[in-house]
Every structure is written in structure tokens, then in C-alpha cells.
mmCIF file of C-alpha atoms in Angstrom:
data_model
loop_
_atom_site.group_PDB
_atom_site.id
_atom_site.type_symbol
_atom_site.label_atom_id
_atom_site.label_comp_id
_atom_site.label_asym_id
_atom_site.label_seq_id
_atom_site.Cartn_x
_atom_site.Cartn_y
_atom_site.Cartn_z
ATOM 1 C CA MET H 1 61.497 15.298 -25.702
ATOM 2 C CA ASN H 2 64.388 15.903 -23.265
ATOM 3 C CA ASN H 3 62.604 18.827 -21.601
ATOM 4 C CA THR H 4 59.208 17.148 -21.626
ATOM 5 C CA PRO H 5 58.155 15.827 -18.204
ATOM 6 C CA VAL H 6 58.137 12.036 -18.025
ATOM 7 C CA ALA H 7 55.178 10.028 -16.737
ATOM 8 C CA ILE H 8 54.709 6.322 -16.078
ATOM 9 C CA ASP H 9 51.169 4.912 -16.024
ATOM 10 C CA LEU H 10 50.564 1.907 -13.745
ATOM 11 C CA PHE H 11 47.339 -0.110 -13.990
ATOM 12 C CA CYS H 12 46.947 1.799 -17.252
ATOM 13 C CA GLY H 13 43.805 0.160 -18.588
ATOM 14 C CA VAL H 14 42.980 1.563 -22.009
ATOM 15 C CA GLY H 15 44.652 4.884 -21.206
ATOM 16 C CA GLY H 16 42.356 7.421 -19.579
ATOM 17 C CA LEU H 17 45.096 8.825 -17.351
ATOM 18 C CA SER H 18 47.650 8.568 -20.159
ATOM 19 C CA LEU H 19 45.410 10.693 -22.370
ATOM 20 C CA GLY H 20 44.982 13.351 -19.713
ATOM 21 C CA PHE H 21 48.683 13.549 -18.986
ATOM 22 C CA GLU H 22 49.629 13.608 -22.670
ATOM 23 C CA GLU H 23 47.129 16.409 -23.221
ATOM 24 C CA ALA H 24 48.789 18.249 -20.319
ATOM 25 C CA GLY H 25 52.175 18.008 -22.044
ATOM 26 C CA PHE H 26 53.733 14.937 -20.417
ATOM 27 C CA HIS H 27 55.608 12.192 -22.243
ATOM 28 C CA VAL H 28 54.069 8.912 -21.095
ATOM 29 C CA ALA H 29 57.224 6.813 -21.313
ATOM 30 C CA LEU H 30 55.623 3.523 -20.259
ATOM 31 C CA ALA H 31 52.230 2.038 -19.496
ATOM 32 C CA VAL H 32 51.829 -1.102 -17.368
ATOM 33 C CA ASP H 33 48.845 -3.408 -17.016
ATOM 34 C CA ARG H 34 48.556 -7.070 -16.095
ATOM 35 C CA ASN H 35 45.537 -7.663 -18.328
ATOM 36 C CA PRO H 36 46.618 -8.465 -21.916
ATOM 37 C CA LEU H 37 43.402 -7.003 -23.346
ATOM 38 C CA HIS H 38 43.905 -3.701 -21.535
ATOM 39 C CA ALA H 39 47.594 -3.611 -22.469
ATOM 40 C CA GLY H 40 46.742 -4.268 -26.117
ATOM 41 C CA LEU H 41 44.049 -1.595 -26.200
ATOM 42 C CA HIS H 42 46.418 0.903 -24.589
ATOM 43 C CA LEU H 43 48.948 0.150 -27.315
ATOM 44 C CA ILE H 44 46.292 0.701 -29.987
ATOM 45 C CA ASN H 45 45.248 3.991 -28.366
ATOM 46 C CA PHE H 46 48.857 5.130 -27.802
ATOM 47 C CA PRO H 47 51.047 3.453 -30.428
ATOM 48 C CA ASP H 48 54.109 5.515 -29.448
ATOM 49 C CA THR H 49 53.970 4.449 -25.786
ATOM 50 C CA PRO H 50 55.616 1.168 -24.860
ATOM 51 C CA VAL H 51 53.332 -1.122 -22.891
ATOM 52 C CA LEU H 52 54.496 -3.705 -20.387
ATOM 53 C CA CYS H 53 51.970 -6.483 -19.821
ATOM 54 C CA ALA H 54 53.005 -7.618 -16.351
ATOM 55 C CA ASP H 55 51.836 -7.941 -12.781
ATOM 56 C CA ILE H 56 53.092 -4.874 -10.908
ATOM 57 C CA GLN H 57 53.996 -7.165 -8.007
ATOM 58 C CA THR H 58 56.732 -8.712 -10.149
ATOM 59 C CA VAL H 59 58.408 -5.589 -11.561
ATOM 60 C CA ARG H 60 60.755 -3.088 -9.972
ATOM 61 C CA GLY H 61 61.422 0.554 -10.690
ATOM 62 C CA ASP H 62 64.688 -0.249 -12.454
ATOM 63 C CA ASP H 63 62.825 -2.684 -14.732
ATOM 64 C CA LEU H 64 60.353 0.056 -15.595
ATOM 65 C CA ARG H 65 63.152 2.513 -16.416
ATOM 66 C CA VAL H 66 64.706 -0.018 -18.796
ATOM 67 C CA ARG H 67 61.383 -0.843 -20.478
ATOM 68 C CA ALA H 68 60.599 2.872 -20.805
ATOM 69 C CA GLY H 69 64.026 3.579 -22.281
ATOM 70 C CA ILE H 70 64.550 6.537 -19.956
ATOM 71 C CA GLY H 71 67.726 5.434 -18.168
ATOM 72 C CA ASN H 72 68.352 7.663 -15.158
ATOM 73 C CA ARG H 73 66.147 10.481 -16.467
ATOM 74 C CA HIS H 74 63.933 12.018 -13.786
ATOM 75 C CA VAL H 75 60.365 10.729 -13.662
ATOM 76 C CA SER H 76 58.004 13.634 -13.091
ATOM 77 C CA VAL H 77 54.918 11.620 -12.228
ATOM 78 C CA VAL H 78 53.819 8.068 -11.544
ATOM 79 C CA MET H 79 50.095 7.713 -12.070
ATOM 80 C CA GLY H 80 47.609 4.929 -11.923
ATOM 81 C CA GLY H 81 44.381 3.463 -10.700
ATOM 82 C CA PRO H 82 44.975 0.297 -8.692
ATOM 83 C CA PRO H 83 42.059 -2.150 -8.842
ATOM 84 C CA CYS H 84 38.992 -0.875 -7.049
ATOM 85 C CA GLN H 85 36.734 -3.928 -6.951
ATOM 86 C CA GLY H 86 37.365 -4.590 -3.255
ATOM 87 C CA PHE H 87 36.553 -0.969 -2.376
ATOM 88 C CA SER H 88 33.702 -0.218 -4.774
ATOM 89 C CA VAL H 89 30.063 0.004 -3.718
ATOM 90 C CA GLY H 90 29.368 -1.747 -7.031
ATOM 91 C CA GLY H 91 31.482 -4.721 -5.996
ATOM 92 C CA ALA H 92 31.802 -7.123 -3.114
ATOM 93 C CA ARG H 93 33.374 -4.459 -0.841
ATOM 94 C CA SER H 94 35.651 -6.963 0.800
ATOM 95 C CA ALA H 95 38.462 -5.774 3.043
ATOM 96 C CA SER H 96 40.151 -9.117 2.376
ATOM 97 C CA ASP H 97 40.110 -8.791 -1.439
ATOM 98 C CA PRO H 98 43.760 -9.444 -2.395
ATOM 99 C CA ARG H 99 43.585 -6.735 -5.074
ATOM 100 C CA ASN H 100 43.254 -4.129 -2.306
ATOM 101 C CA ALA H 101 46.922 -4.686 -1.446
ATOM 102 C CA LEU H 102 48.002 -3.521 -4.895
ATOM 103 C CA VAL H 103 47.914 0.053 -3.590
ATOM 104 C CA PHE H 104 51.032 -0.925 -1.614
ATOM 105 C CA ASP H 105 52.788 -2.050 -4.794
ATOM 106 C CA PHE H 106 51.843 1.254 -6.379
ATOM 107 C CA MET H 107 53.511 3.060 -3.472
ATOM 108 C CA ARG H 108 56.544 0.754 -3.683
ATOM 109 C CA VAL H 109 57.042 1.780 -7.309
ATOM 110 C CA VAL H 110 56.660 5.431 -6.313
ATOM 111 C CA GLU H 111 59.375 4.896 -3.712
ATOM 112 C CA GLU H 112 61.650 3.192 -6.235
ATOM 113 C CA LEU H 113 61.193 5.755 -9.027
ATOM 114 C CA LYS H 114 61.114 8.854 -6.797
ATOM 115 C CA PRO H 115 58.934 11.007 -9.066
ATOM 116 C CA SER H 116 58.192 14.622 -8.262
ATOM 117 C CA TYR H 117 54.514 13.710 -7.966
ATOM 118 C CA PHE H 118 52.217 10.731 -7.973
ATOM 119 C CA VAL H 119 48.533 10.459 -8.804
ATOM 120 C CA MET H 120 46.697 7.412 -7.506
ATOM 121 C CA GLU H 121 43.016 7.397 -8.358
ATOM 122 C CA ASN H 122 40.417 5.124 -6.877
ATOM 123 C CA VAL H 123 36.723 4.988 -5.998
ATOM 124 C CA PRO H 124 35.114 6.890 -3.097
ATOM 125 C CA GLY H 125 34.461 3.544 -1.384
ATOM 126 C CA ILE H 126 38.131 3.437 -0.343
ATOM 127 C CA LEU H 127 37.184 6.067 2.254
ATOM 128 C CA ASP H 128 34.889 3.605 4.051
ATOM 129 C CA PRO H 129 36.099 3.037 7.646
ATOM 130 C CA ARG H 130 36.701 -0.674 6.988
ATOM 131 C CA TYR H 131 39.550 0.345 4.654
ATOM 132 C CA ALA H 132 41.056 2.896 7.042
ATOM 133 C CA PRO H 133 44.142 0.748 7.778
ATOM 134 C CA ILE H 134 44.902 0.497 4.045
ATOM 135 C CA LEU H 135 44.377 4.188 3.338
ATOM 136 C CA GLU H 136 46.278 5.246 6.458
ATOM 137 C CA SER H 137 49.213 3.054 5.435
ATOM 138 C CA VAL H 138 49.282 4.619 1.954
ATOM 139 C CA LEU H 139 49.156 8.108 3.470
ATOM 140 C CA ARG H 140 51.930 7.276 5.976
ATOM 141 C CA THR H 141 54.089 5.986 3.147
ATOM 142 C CA ALA H 142 53.428 9.101 1.080
ATOM 143 C CA SER H 143 54.333 11.287 4.061
ATOM 144 C CA ARG H 144 57.493 9.289 4.793
ATOM 145 C CA LEU H 145 58.534 9.736 1.160
ATOM 146 C CA GLY H 146 58.024 13.485 1.383
ATOM 147 C CA TYR H 147 54.745 13.827 -0.529
#
């Protein structure tokens, strides 16, 4: 496992991204989701992956390293799908939905863990002009961090 690239899955849900990254040869060292049902289902689907049931706003990169048991080992990728309800054409599409701001917590964790890569997936609705300030902020942060 020491040569296997390490991944951390934020907003993991039941594990779609975890499955893809495991199939690609990554060791998913930790999965995080605030919803106890999602966290429990992820644990059922991936019994060898520790799951942290917590609000990403309350955890820091160092906490994640401890929970993952990886110490100072390099994290190859941070992945995740922050909530999309505020952006989705199937939802309320509200620029003021507080869940929209969770993309900033995702980027904060990326900054704290300093992975080689990050993968943040979301719905096409995030490209709507009303969300431009959010998306532009995420892209500025990614650029500032060297991605």
C-alpha cells in the first residue's frame, strides 16, 4: 500500500467516486459525509475504508489525516461532489442556498491537504451566470494553489 496513490473522498455519498478511484488503483484512505445514512452505506460498500460522519465545515486537513491513518503521507487526490441542490435545474436553483458555499470548504481542504490533484464534480447548472461569482472564486483559488 505504500506505493499506492492515496485519495480522500469528501461528500462521499454511497461511494461512486470512491469506486472509480479504487478501480483506477487508488487507496481511498478516508471517506467523509455529513449524512449518517450516506456514511453508513459507504461503509457497507467499502468496508476497508474508514468513514467520518461529519460536517466538512467542522473538520480540518490534519483531522482528516489522523482519521485516515496516513500521517504525513502525500495525498494524491482529494475528490468529491459538494451538494448541488442550489445549482441544479431539478432543484430550487437558489444563489442564496447555504449549501452552495460548501464548494469553498472543499477548496479549503484541498489547500490544507495539498494533493497532487483534486476532482470536484457538480451539475451543469453551476455554469449558470447567477453562480459565476462562486465558480470564479473556486477557479481563482485553484489557480492560486497551482492547479
